Amino acid sequence: MEAQPAVRVQAPAVPEPREGQSVARLELKMAARDVNLWYGEKQALFGVSLDMFDSSVTALIGPSGCGKSTFLRCLDRMNDVIDGCRVEGDIRLDGEDIYAPRVDPVQLRARVGMVFQKPNPFPKSIFENVAYGPRIHGLCKTKAEYADVVEKSLTRAGLWDEVKDRLDESGTGLSGGQQQRLCIARAISVNPEVLLMDEPCSALDPIATAKIETLMDELKKNLCIVIVTHSMQQAARVSQRTAFFHLGKLVEVDETSKIFTNPTDQRTQDYVTGRFG
Amino acid sequence: MLGYVLLLITVLAVASYFFGRKRAAAVVGGRQQELHSRPSYHGAYVAAWVGLPSAFLVLIWLLLQGPVIDNLLLWSLPPGTVDGLTSGQISLLLSEIKSVAAGNVFSEPSLAVQDAAARYHSWQIIARWAMAAVALSIALLGLFFASRRISPEFRARHGAEHILSGLMIACSLIAILTTLGIVLSLLIEALRFFDRIPALEFFFGLNWEPQIPIREGQVTGGGAFGAIPVFTGTLLIALIAMAVATPIGLYSAIYLTEYAHPKVRAVIKPVLELLAGIPTVVYGFFAVLTVAPAMRQFGDMIGVPIAPNSALAAGGVMGIMIIPFISSLSDDAIAAVPRAMRDGSYAMGATKGETITKVLLPAALPGIMGGILLAVSRAIGETMIVVMAAGIIASLTANPLEPVTTVTVQIVTLLIGDTEFDNPKTLAAFALGLVLFLVTLALNVLALHIVRKYREQYE
């Protein structure tokens, strides 16, 4: 059993300091300890421990079927809706166990938002798509408040200028990249503290991908972002820390620059240099 | 004779298929790649030319043979025989000649009739042989024409595919033409009805007593053709049926797709759909023998008089009958909403209930609406249950505990017993039928339109 070496709460320095961003230590947002997960009889995650920090992007990479998406879905308890799925271990958000009996997954998911691989806007208007979260959580009272939240969220998602004149049109009529940004706007409309992104760009063309990556850079200023990606370039571009998963185990986690230039584990080395996966 | 001719044509067509195939292969000396189309397409092309024109001719011949011979017969009768006869009497005369020709002699037929019968007999034989000869020569002509075209360059596949698509068009035309025929016959009879009874009275009159005397001395009602009470009765019963079926169907669909364990769903869904397979007569029994008496007893218990053939009993049982329409179509519609929609909603922190009411149902609404509209048209057109369980007297009421009658019940009662197709009583059935047809047609078109317009909107 591998110990949890690099993971211990030593926050790494940010690789390249940017303007407006403190070089100081990042705050720990979510911490997973020794997470095991079973689908029925089949174990999919083996003792995964990972820290995710505020105001930074953590990338999960690894070959298909390695459990990175499964792990991501543990973080907002989306695995709860799957029959026969069982999770063991300890996952904390701001030090609070999210699998504790007193935690309602419904409330948790308002704090931990999620963006999926395939853009999945509801077959409603653009406005209603973004207002969905505030409506079910009762965040706004007046129409003006809703309009305000919708505008702010769309602006943060970089979509406002493109759709401000057609908020009544169906969200499904947008292009793929726009749909994905609409889904991001929808996810951040309830002011989550953590944003989980499950291969958000794998269905998009390079231009739309570039837009989303720029957006992530912007969003991470006041969010903890965890992204699953198959593109190592993307992980290198957007993330500060990278975790490498293999066969349901967390092999290595470190600063992104270190993972890609000087990984400790041979398997990580092989994967990032394209020798397998 | 007809059977033999058709059999012969079929055999010829099959044989010419093999002939054409062999011939095509022979033309290129077995090197198939030199042919534009595969040999079997050549065969099919030849077979189509042999079989189809001759079969078509036989069909036309059969349609025309009867009238032509009839006219010839009337011509050949001694001059003056048919003068001053009505069309009904003429057709009586013709059928007398035909039955004599077939050997069914009941009374002493006149000499002219006997002569005519003999002529009819011989003409029939001539016609049959002529048909066989013409059909065969057409088939052989087709064979000659088609087999001459076989060559390496000949694009037999295109030809065969054209013929095939033509056949498919013909098949779909049959359904359309049948519908058209039904509409036309309804329309014509309905127009005859409106000749006698003004349309204004029919559509806006409040009094429906169609049982007018056909024979003298019959004791019947006064005869009034205001169809409003019939329409409102139909509406009332359909409304009750929908009030029963919509919530039950919808909730069971939601339960089956969102809550039920797959194993439970695998059992319940087919059982629910079994409801649709129960003959409506059986539902009728159920309504008359079980539901209506139970309702009456219950009414006696709480001191409310409930008629034995109340709208509630008929509508309620009809509602049970159409549950599967709604549940099955809604279930399909909800299940077809992509998993990604559910995930998206759950990930926003929505509960299951919110996900169902705010995302799944709106996304599935077109399918659900389609199901409901189909169920409505089914409820309006349903006959057997209401004939057995609803009333016959048309009364203008919105009270579900009183008996009302429906369009279908009235059509049935108008057409049984004494009928005469010159009488407004009988013709009223066609007018009612026309209205019923138009309403259900409109509902079906609307349902199809809704389903088509919003289908896969979420993709």
XYZ file of C-alpha atoms in Angstrom:
736
model
C 0.000 0.000 0.000
C 1.441 3.273 -1.017
C 1.443 5.869 1.688
C 0.089 9.288 0.903
C 3.322 11.061 0.231
C 2.929 14.207 -1.773
C -0.664 14.481 -0.824
C -0.234 15.574 2.765
C -1.570 18.972 3.147
C 1.584 20.703 2.038
C 0.170 23.088 -0.484
C 2.443 23.567 -3.430
C 3.616 26.872 -4.680
C 1.776 28.018 -7.732
C 3.925 27.199 -10.763
C 3.954 30.545 -12.460
C 2.708 33.425 -10.449
C 0.289 35.604 -12.374
C -0.883 39.060 -11.688
C -3.648 39.305 -9.201
C -2.918 35.920 -7.768
C -1.275 35.468 -4.470
C 1.826 33.332 -4.463
C 1.011 32.388 -0.921
C -0.188 28.952 0.052
C -3.485 27.850 -1.380
C -6.313 26.918 0.890
C -7.384 23.304 1.053
C -10.957 22.981 -0.251
C -11.719 19.304 -0.690
C -9.844 16.354 0.693
C -10.404 12.709 -0.146
C -8.875 10.045 2.072
C -8.619 6.383 1.226
C -11.701 6.305 -1.035
C -12.809 2.871 -2.205
C -15.726 2.419 -4.556
C -17.600 -0.597 -5.814
C -20.045 -0.999 -8.669
C -21.866 -4.076 -7.396
C -19.108 -6.637 -6.879
C -16.533 -4.833 -8.976
C -14.193 -2.464 -7.213
C -13.495 0.629 -9.296
C -11.459 2.801 -6.905
C -8.730 1.616 -4.580
C -7.703 3.799 -1.662
C -7.647 7.120 -3.460
C -6.442 10.097 -1.427
C -6.306 13.511 -3.006
C -6.344 17.127 -1.918
C -7.975 19.822 -4.029
C -7.204 23.463 -3.375
C -9.192 26.613 -3.638
C -8.430 29.059 -6.446
C -6.673 26.447 -8.501
C -7.329 23.796 -11.098
C -6.644 20.167 -10.314
C -6.459 17.919 -13.383
C -7.189 14.198 -13.241
C -5.534 12.293 -16.067
C -5.180 8.648 -16.902
C -6.171 6.073 -19.492
C -9.840 5.287 -20.114
C -11.484 3.263 -17.377
C -8.925 4.246 -14.777
C -11.561 5.652 -12.421
C -10.906 9.363 -12.755
C -14.485 10.192 -13.766
C -15.783 7.834 -11.094
C -13.690 9.646 -8.516
C -14.919 12.993 -9.787
C -18.519 11.870 -9.386
C -17.790 10.907 -5.766
C -17.039 14.534 -5.022
C -20.648 15.656 -5.552
C -22.163 12.278 -4.723
C -23.467 11.836 -8.258
C -22.671 8.152 -7.855
C -25.557 7.976 -5.391
C -28.037 7.795 -8.266
C -26.346 4.705 -9.690
C -27.802 1.417 -8.485
C -25.376 -0.850 -6.674
C -22.712 1.771 -6.210
C -21.010 1.809 -2.804
C -18.469 4.331 -1.570
C -16.134 3.945 1.405
C -13.651 6.399 2.760
C -13.659 9.990 3.757
C -14.303 12.985 1.532
C -14.389 16.391 3.136
C -15.494 19.757 1.871
C -14.127 22.499 4.081
C -13.441 19.861 6.675
C -17.001 18.537 6.671
C -17.633 14.920 5.701
C -19.872 15.018 2.651
C -20.980 11.402 3.149
C -22.142 12.072 6.703
C -25.795 11.157 7.279
C -26.718 14.747 8.041
C -25.535 15.924 4.633
C -28.207 15.976 1.939
C -26.627 15.306 -1.453
C -29.124 17.740 -2.907
C -27.694 20.585 -0.830
C -24.151 19.393 -1.419
C -24.579 19.608 -5.168
C -25.488 23.257 -4.873
C -22.025 23.819 -3.382
C -20.234 21.451 -5.754
C -21.267 22.094 -9.325
C -20.630 19.821 -12.277
C -20.135 20.173 -16.019
C -20.414 17.079 -18.150
C -18.589 15.651 -21.121
C -21.441 16.190 -23.540
C -23.138 19.575 -23.274
C -26.534 18.866 -21.746
C -28.613 22.034 -21.733
C -32.252 21.433 -20.831
C -34.764 21.817 -23.659
C -35.745 25.171 -22.192
C -34.892 28.732 -23.086
C -31.364 30.008 -22.473
C -32.712 32.139 -19.635
C -34.518 29.223 -17.989
C -31.473 27.014 -18.308
C -29.419 29.416 -16.221
C -32.277 30.278 -13.879
C -32.928 26.591 -13.166
C -30.572 26.337 -10.194
C -31.593 29.611 -8.536
C -35.237 28.608 -8.989
C -35.022 25.205 -7.346
C -32.899 26.572 -4.520
C -35.089 29.639 -4.129
C -32.167 32.048 -4.357
C -34.066 34.883 -6.031
C -37.358 36.537 -5.310
C -38.108 39.008 -8.053
C -37.834 38.782 -11.784
C -35.152 41.425 -11.716
C -33.058 39.298 -9.385
C -33.326 36.338 -11.718
C -32.403 38.518 -14.680
C -29.438 39.757 -12.713
C -28.211 36.261 -11.802
C -28.666 35.079 -15.364
C -26.729 38.003 -16.765
C -23.915 37.614 -14.241
C -23.593 33.885 -14.789
C -23.648 34.189 -18.554
C -21.108 36.973 -18.377
C -18.804 34.898 -16.193
C -19.209 32.036 -18.644
C -18.263 34.379 -21.485
C -21.537 33.810 -23.292
C -23.498 36.964 -22.492
C -22.546 38.961 -25.554
C -23.408 36.105 -27.862
C -26.851 35.354 -26.431
C -28.089 38.524 -24.730
C -30.511 39.243 -27.589
C -32.018 35.772 -27.696
C -32.427 34.649 -24.110
C -35.867 33.287 -25.014
C -34.540 30.902 -27.606
C -33.980 27.261 -26.759
C -30.618 26.401 -25.234
C -30.437 23.364 -27.485
C -30.250 25.614 -30.555
C -26.777 26.882 -29.663
C -23.550 25.492 -31.093
C -21.704 22.809 -29.142
C -19.191 25.211 -27.632
C -21.911 27.691 -26.723
C -23.977 24.893 -25.187
C -21.054 23.876 -23.018
C -20.522 27.445 -21.865
C -24.261 27.622 -21.177
C -23.873 24.531 -18.992
C -20.980 26.238 -17.193
C -23.137 29.316 -16.687
C -25.870 27.064 -15.337
C -23.421 25.378 -12.970
C -22.039 28.641 -11.571
C -25.440 30.319 -11.295
C -25.827 28.999 -7.734
C -22.355 30.209 -6.701
C -20.781 26.835 -6.060
C -17.502 26.601 -4.192
C -16.197 23.721 -6.262
C -16.674 23.099 -9.987
C -16.196 19.580 -11.297
C -15.623 19.230 -15.026
C -15.806 15.812 -16.646
C -13.897 16.080 -19.938
C -15.724 19.324 -20.735
C -13.988 19.836 -24.073
C -13.900 16.352 -25.541
C -16.961 17.008 -27.712
C -15.785 20.443 -28.858
C -13.628 21.823 -31.635
C -10.265 23.492 -30.865
C -11.647 27.046 -30.945
C -14.450 26.255 -28.517
C -11.942 24.343 -26.397
C -9.630 27.374 -26.255
C -12.555 29.513 -25.123
C -13.445 27.131 -22.317
C -9.819 26.908 -21.203
C -9.544 30.700 -21.017
C -12.787 30.680 -19.090
C -11.446 28.159 -16.581
C -8.444 30.391 -15.987
C -10.831 33.202 -15.191
C -13.209 31.130 -13.060
C -10.576 29.538 -10.886
C -9.874 32.881 -9.223
C -12.678 32.190 -6.797
C -13.419 28.530 -7.360
C -11.829 25.193 -6.763
C -11.902 23.473 -10.147
C -11.357 19.754 -10.667
C -11.179 18.649 -14.279
C -10.980 15.213 -15.845
C -9.270 15.351 -19.198
C -7.870 13.008 -21.794
C -5.770 15.727 -23.299
C -2.420 16.054 -21.587
C -1.849 19.355 -23.305
C -5.043 20.603 -21.753
C -3.993 19.402 -18.321
C -0.642 21.127 -18.783
C -2.288 24.343 -19.975
C -5.016 24.793 -17.398
C -4.050 23.021 -14.204
C -1.783 23.800 -11.308
C -1.796 20.299 -9.942
C -2.197 17.032 -11.805
C -3.194 13.614 -10.491
C -2.454 10.495 -12.511
C -4.894 7.596 -12.134
C -4.254 4.079 -13.296
C -6.458 0.991 -12.831
C -8.529 2.626 -10.111
C -5.519 3.797 -8.102
C -4.074 7.223 -7.723
C -0.510 6.712 -8.915
C 0.943 10.130 -8.449
C -0.123 13.672 -7.720
C 2.044 16.749 -7.855
C 2.462 20.132 -9.387
C 1.556 19.972 -13.043
C 4.971 21.049 -14.240
C 6.583 18.301 -12.209
C 4.208 15.592 -13.439
C 4.929 16.456 -17.027
C 8.662 17.024 -16.780
C 9.926 14.937 -13.931
C 7.399 12.422 -12.609
C 8.397 10.102 -9.795
C 6.559 7.000 -10.928
C 7.551 5.059 -14.017
C 3.889 4.568 -15.040
C 3.294 8.308 -14.982
C 6.407 8.810 -17.027
C 5.182 6.253 -19.581
C 1.734 7.765 -19.785
C 2.683 11.416 -20.145
C 5.286 10.591 -22.752
C 2.630 8.696 -24.679
C 3.994 5.212 -24.242
C 0.607 3.807 -23.245
C -2.945 4.864 -22.693
C -60.719 -19.925 -64.287
C -59.559 -16.737 -62.619
C -57.460 -18.774 -60.211
C -55.860 -20.694 -63.043
C -55.051 -17.527 -64.959
C -53.426 -15.907 -61.922
C -51.528 -19.105 -61.155
C -50.332 -19.298 -64.738
C -49.168 -15.694 -64.662
C -47.302 -16.321 -61.416
C -45.631 -19.442 -62.791
C -44.710 -17.564 -65.960
C -43.247 -14.686 -63.957
C -41.158 -17.004 -61.774
C -39.965 -18.910 -64.808
C -39.051 -15.727 -66.621
C -37.073 -14.603 -63.568
C -34.824 -17.618 -63.961
C -34.848 -17.212 -67.706
C -33.771 -13.578 -67.470
C -31.075 -14.383 -64.948
C -29.655 -17.144 -67.071
C -29.867 -15.107 -70.222
C -28.030 -12.188 -68.609
C -25.269 -14.496 -67.435
C -25.077 -16.057 -70.865
C -24.830 -12.697 -72.648
C -21.464 -12.042 -71.021
C -20.353 -15.642 -71.005
C -20.474 -15.955 -67.230
C -18.127 -13.020 -66.580
C -20.460 -11.243 -64.239
C -18.297 -8.170 -63.696
C -18.979 -7.138 -67.303
C -22.665 -6.726 -66.583
C -23.903 -3.375 -65.381
C -26.407 -5.066 -63.087
C -26.263 -8.464 -61.453
C -28.073 -11.249 -63.308
C -30.770 -11.494 -60.643
C -31.761 -7.885 -61.370
C -32.156 -8.763 -65.026
C -34.285 -11.694 -63.933
C -36.411 -9.511 -61.679
C -36.834 -6.978 -64.466
C -38.094 -9.581 -66.894
C -40.346 -11.161 -64.262
C -41.883 -7.791 -63.465
C -42.668 -7.157 -67.119
C -44.249 -10.568 -67.442
C -46.244 -10.561 -64.227
C -47.337 -7.011 -63.506
C -48.991 -5.813 -66.759
C -50.926 -9.027 -67.187
C -52.047 -9.117 -63.545
C -53.088 -5.479 -63.827
C -55.042 -6.275 -66.959
C -56.850 -9.146 -65.215
C -57.805 -6.752 -62.441
C -59.196 -4.149 -64.836
C -60.965 -6.845 -66.804
C -62.695 -8.166 -63.703
C -63.838 -4.677 -62.772
C -65.272 -3.955 -66.205
C -66.621 -7.358 -67.154
C -69.723 -7.216 -64.950
C -71.070 -3.830 -66.046
C -70.270 -4.493 -69.713
C -72.123 -7.794 -69.753
C -75.041 -6.276 -67.835
C -75.398 -3.528 -70.389
C -75.172 -5.979 -73.266
C -77.894 -8.072 -71.634
C -80.247 -5.105 -71.299
C -79.601 -4.240 -74.925
C -80.354 -7.744 -76.089
C -83.707 -7.955 -74.309
C -86.747 -7.636 -76.525
C -87.420 -3.950 -77.231
C -89.681 -2.315 -74.692
C -88.879 -4.702 -71.831
C -86.965 -2.161 -69.780
C -88.995 0.870 -70.720
C -90.419 2.639 -67.720
C -88.568 0.537 -65.141
C -86.778 2.155 -62.222
C -83.134 1.403 -61.607
C -84.125 -0.839 -58.736
C -86.440 -2.873 -60.941
C -83.762 -3.154 -63.627
C -81.248 -4.540 -61.173
C -83.941 -6.941 -59.936
C -84.455 -8.104 -63.510
C -80.729 -8.571 -64.006
C -80.346 -10.609 -60.867
C -83.280 -12.749 -61.934
C -81.529 -13.450 -65.232
C -78.320 -14.293 -63.408
C -79.961 -16.645 -60.943
C -81.736 -18.433 -63.789
C -78.386 -18.723 -65.558
C -76.908 -20.227 -62.397
C -79.745 -22.770 -62.331
C -81.677 -21.372 -59.368
C -85.158 -21.246 -60.786
C -87.811 -20.380 -58.226
C -90.856 -19.519 -60.300
C -91.610 -19.820 -63.973
C -89.372 -17.260 -65.675
C -90.596 -15.548 -68.785
C -89.289 -16.612 -72.166
C -87.304 -13.422 -72.585
C -85.591 -14.039 -69.278
C -84.755 -17.618 -70.208
C -83.247 -16.446 -73.485
C -81.294 -13.770 -71.722
C -80.048 -16.290 -69.182
C -78.726 -18.517 -71.944
C -76.998 -15.547 -73.555
C -75.591 -14.485 -70.222
C -74.169 -17.947 -69.656
C -72.431 -18.120 -73.017
C -71.096 -14.554 -72.781
C -69.603 -15.306 -69.431
C -67.696 -18.243 -70.838
C -66.500 -16.173 -73.793
C -65.397 -13.395 -71.458
C -63.406 -15.792 -69.311
C -61.527 -17.326 -72.181
C -60.940 -13.956 -73.744
C -59.496 -12.711 -70.475
C -57.170 -15.690 -70.244
C -56.027 -15.268 -73.820
C -55.428 -11.548 -73.550
C -53.631 -11.881 -70.221
C -51.355 -14.583 -71.540
C -50.514 -12.693 -74.694
C -49.709 -9.597 -72.657
C -47.451 -11.696 -70.442
C -45.680 -13.172 -73.462
C -45.338 -9.721 -75.023
C -43.758 -8.512 -71.796
C -41.388 -11.441 -71.831
C -40.423 -10.726 -75.427
C -39.923 -7.018 -74.832
C -37.995 -7.366 -71.572
C -35.739 -10.199 -72.584
C -34.694 -8.319 -75.707
C -33.343 -5.539 -73.534
C -30.929 -7.789 -71.674
C -27.430 -6.679 -72.536
C -24.235 -5.930 -70.584
C -24.971 -2.199 -70.635
C -28.609 -2.501 -69.678
C -29.228 -0.878 -66.271
C -31.581 -3.550 -65.034
C -31.096 -2.692 -61.364
C -32.480 0.797 -61.871
C -35.398 -0.615 -63.799
C -36.161 -3.240 -61.170
C -35.839 -0.713 -58.354
C -38.160 1.701 -60.117
C -40.753 -1.007 -60.510
C -40.352 -1.990 -56.866
C -40.762 1.551 -55.629
C -43.822 1.858 -57.841
C -45.288 -1.223 -56.171
C -44.601 0.247 -52.749
C -46.315 3.475 -53.718
C -49.293 1.436 -54.886
C -49.450 -0.331 -51.515
C -49.475 2.919 -49.587
C -52.042 4.318 -52.000
C -54.408 1.494 -51.115
C -54.598 2.698 -47.517
C -55.060 6.286 -48.592
C -57.676 5.452 -51.205
C -59.610 3.341 -48.730
C -59.702 6.245 -46.295
C -60.775 8.508 -49.088
C -63.517 6.091 -50.066
C -64.795 5.916 -46.512
C -64.810 9.692 -46.220
C -66.600 10.073 -49.535
C -69.312 7.549 -48.710
C -69.820 9.191 -45.320
C -69.888 12.593 -46.919
C -72.391 11.675 -49.591
C -74.816 10.033 -47.167
C -74.382 12.897 -44.726
C -75.167 15.390 -47.467
C -78.321 13.452 -48.246
C -79.218 13.765 -44.583
C -78.635 17.495 -44.636
C -80.968 17.702 -47.633
C -83.771 16.577 -45.392
C -82.755 18.098 -42.080
C -81.123 21.544 -42.074
C -77.544 21.506 -40.847
C -78.356 24.308 -38.460
C -80.895 22.165 -36.666
C -78.492 19.225 -36.529
C -75.541 21.138 -35.154
C -77.343 23.505 -32.811
C -80.616 21.798 -31.941
C -81.057 20.775 -28.335
C -83.536 17.985 -28.903
C -82.568 14.538 -30.161
C -85.420 12.101 -30.879
C -84.467 10.415 -34.098
C -86.754 7.363 -33.869
C -89.329 8.396 -36.451
C -91.767 5.915 -37.948
C -90.566 4.044 -41.001
C -93.605 1.850 -41.433
C -97.095 3.065 -40.874
C -98.551 2.392 -37.492
C -95.193 2.297 -35.697
C -95.260 3.896 -32.294
C -92.216 6.159 -32.113
C -91.002 9.523 -30.986
C -91.712 12.753 -32.702
C -88.468 12.991 -34.632
C -86.043 15.718 -33.772
C -82.467 15.882 -34.947
C -80.679 18.355 -32.714
C -77.371 16.646 -31.976
C -76.110 18.898 -29.202
C -77.174 16.531 -26.372
C -75.437 13.673 -28.154
C -72.254 15.695 -28.513
C -72.302 16.859 -24.908
C -72.944 13.303 -23.762
C -69.936 12.105 -25.727
C -67.891 14.933 -24.320
C -68.980 14.193 -20.767
C -68.101 10.525 -20.988
C -64.783 11.248 -22.716
C -64.017 13.842 -20.049
C -64.709 11.367 -17.259
C -62.587 8.776 -19.034
C -59.696 11.207 -19.416
C -60.035 12.351 -15.821
C -59.565 8.740 -14.785
C -56.916 7.766 -17.307
C -54.638 10.796 -17.445
C -53.475 10.922 -13.830
C -53.337 7.153 -13.427
C -51.539 6.663 -16.724
C -49.119 9.492 -16.148
C -48.284 8.536 -12.581
C -47.770 4.916 -13.474
C -45.494 5.997 -16.323
C -43.458 8.155 -13.958
C -43.295 5.353 -11.423
C -42.200 2.846 -14.041
C -39.456 4.980 -15.541
C -38.111 6.789 -12.505
C -38.841 4.771 -9.394
C -39.488 1.149 -10.235
C -36.700 -1.380 -10.029
C -35.940 -2.748 -13.510
C -37.301 -6.134 -12.486
C -40.574 -4.619 -11.271
C -40.809 -2.586 -14.459
C -40.268 -5.684 -16.562
C -43.367 -7.214 -14.957
C -45.671 -4.223 -14.557
C -45.218 -2.685 -17.982
C -46.445 -5.703 -19.978
C -49.301 -6.232 -17.515
C -50.406 -2.627 -17.960
C -50.247 -3.007 -21.702
C -52.322 -6.134 -21.363
C -55.220 -3.840 -20.453
C -55.167 -2.640 -24.046
C -55.595 -6.202 -25.243
C -58.825 -6.888 -23.358
C -61.764 -6.864 -25.789
C -63.950 -3.833 -25.219
C -66.994 -6.076 -24.912
C -65.460 -7.488 -21.759
C -65.010 -3.981 -20.412
C -68.672 -3.467 -21.226
C -69.681 -6.468 -19.092
C -67.485 -5.170 -16.335
C -69.145 -1.761 -16.481
C -72.701 -3.103 -16.569
C -72.428 -6.003 -14.153
C -69.857 -4.802 -11.640
C -69.156 -1.101 -11.679
C -72.647 0.288 -12.245
C -74.372 -1.809 -9.515
C -71.538 -1.052 -7.101
C -71.932 2.648 -7.771
C -75.654 2.439 -7.276
C -75.281 0.682 -3.971
C -72.765 3.229 -2.870
C -75.137 5.993 -3.977
C -77.979 4.413 -1.975
C -75.698 4.249 1.034
C -74.918 7.932 1.003
C -78.363 8.885 -0.212
C -77.511 10.036 -3.700
C -79.551 8.531 -6.502
C -77.257 7.181 -9.201
C -78.749 5.976 -12.462
C -77.965 2.349 -13.370
C -76.458 3.484 -16.656
C -74.734 6.609 -15.438
C -72.105 8.476 -17.404
C -69.771 7.898 -14.482
C -69.813 4.116 -14.785
C -69.305 4.094 -18.550
C -66.704 6.856 -18.505
C -64.838 5.374 -15.572
C -64.511 1.957 -17.148
C -63.545 3.550 -20.452
C -60.890 5.473 -18.553
C -59.460 2.196 -17.261
C -59.411 0.917 -20.821
C -57.355 3.814 -22.174
C -54.825 3.899 -19.328
C -52.338 1.861 -21.358
C -52.420 4.378 -24.224
C -51.314 7.127 -21.906
C -49.007 5.143 -19.664
C -47.254 3.359 -22.478
C -46.638 6.403 -24.668
C -45.704 8.593 -21.692
C -43.407 5.906 -20.389
C -41.638 5.736 -23.745
C -41.409 9.507 -23.891
C -39.966 9.846 -20.396
C -37.566 6.964 -20.863
C -36.362 8.554 -24.110
C -35.202 11.694 -22.312
C -31.433 11.293 -22.279
C -29.644 10.320 -19.089
C -27.638 13.548 -19.510
C -30.763 15.613 -18.729
C -31.248 13.788 -15.439
C -27.565 14.106 -14.591
C -27.612 17.787 -15.420
C -30.562 18.369 -13.146
C -29.244 16.271 -10.257
C -25.873 17.987 -10.536
C -27.647 21.320 -10.042
C -28.870 20.047 -6.702
C -32.387 19.228 -7.844
C -34.315 16.554 -6.017
C -35.865 13.658 -7.871
C -39.262 15.317 -7.755
C -37.906 18.583 -9.118
C -36.040 16.735 -11.825
C -39.212 14.951 -12.875
C -41.525 17.952 -12.839
C -39.112 20.579 -14.121
C -36.962 18.682 -16.615
C -38.271 15.250 -17.531
C -41.956 16.025 -17.952
C -41.377 19.192 -20.014
C -38.891 17.343 -22.192
C -41.267 14.415 -22.593
C -44.348 16.593 -22.979
C -44.718 16.117 -26.755
C -44.839 12.356 -26.344
C -47.180 12.618 -23.388
C -49.489 15.005 -25.244
C -49.483 12.680 -28.221
C -50.508 9.814 -25.978
C -53.261 11.820 -24.344
C -54.690 13.005 -27.657
C -54.666 9.481 -29.057
C -56.450 8.361 -25.903
C -59.053 11.114 -26.328
C -59.783 10.121 -29.882
C -60.018 6.544 -28.727
C -62.425 7.536 -25.954
C -64.633 9.505 -28.314
C -64.750 6.722 -30.866
C -65.159 3.868 -28.389
C -68.436 2.066 -28.981
C -68.864 -1.198 -27.156
C -68.507 -0.005 -23.568
C -70.940 2.848 -24.004
C -73.421 0.762 -25.981
C -73.534 -1.621 -23.039
C -73.147 0.777 -20.134
C -74.316 4.246 -21.174
C -77.844 5.390 -21.824
C -79.790 5.666 -25.040
C -81.924 8.707 -24.309
C -80.151 11.916 -25.187
C -80.370 14.321 -22.301
C -78.597 17.599 -22.011
C -76.863 17.354 -18.659
C -73.464 17.754 -17.103
C -74.309 15.537 -14.153
C -72.149 12.414 -14.344
C -74.631 10.474 -12.237
C -77.337 10.685 -14.872
C -77.481 8.636 -18.020
C -76.246 10.308 -21.203
C -75.785 8.948 -24.675
C -72.891 9.217 -27.093
C -72.430 9.589 -30.820
C -71.378 5.976 -31.211
C -74.327 4.659 -29.224
C -76.701 6.679 -31.377
C -75.137 5.396 -34.585
C -75.608 1.838 -33.405
C -79.213 2.353 -32.314
C -80.048 4.187 -35.551
C -78.751 1.359 -37.682
C -80.340 -1.596 -35.898
C -83.923 -2.590 -36.239
C -85.969 -1.126 -39.065
C -83.794 0.762 -41.469
C -84.330 2.364 -44.804
C -81.629 4.281 -46.545
C -83.963 7.022 -47.707
C -84.982 7.966 -44.245
C -83.541 10.780 -42.137
C -83.397 8.409 -39.165
C -80.912 6.154 -40.901
C -79.082 8.929 -42.678
C -78.568 10.687 -39.343
C -76.176 7.879 -38.458
C -73.947 8.954 -41.334
C -74.022 12.569 -40.319
C -73.026 11.558 -36.787
C -70.359 9.275 -38.202
C -68.973 12.094 -40.297
C -68.728 14.390 -37.292
C -67.092 11.650 -35.238
C -64.645 10.928 -38.031
C -63.698 14.553 -38.448
C -63.173 15.053 -34.721
C -61.005 11.979 -34.239
C -59.131 12.760 -37.445
C -58.396 16.259 -36.213
C -57.242 14.901 -32.851
C -54.991 12.346 -34.491
C -53.494 14.884 -36.853
C -52.912 17.225 -33.948
C -51.289 14.442 -31.926
C -49.008 13.432 -34.783
C -48.130 17.041 -35.417
C -47.204 17.664 -31.794
C -45.169 14.503 -31.537
C -43.344 15.239 -34.779
C -42.714 18.892 -34.124
C -41.122 18.455 -30.740
C -39.534 15.065 -31.184
C -35.872 14.866 -30.126
C -35.909 18.482 -29.252
C -33.341 17.817 -26.561
C -30.723 16.515 -28.984
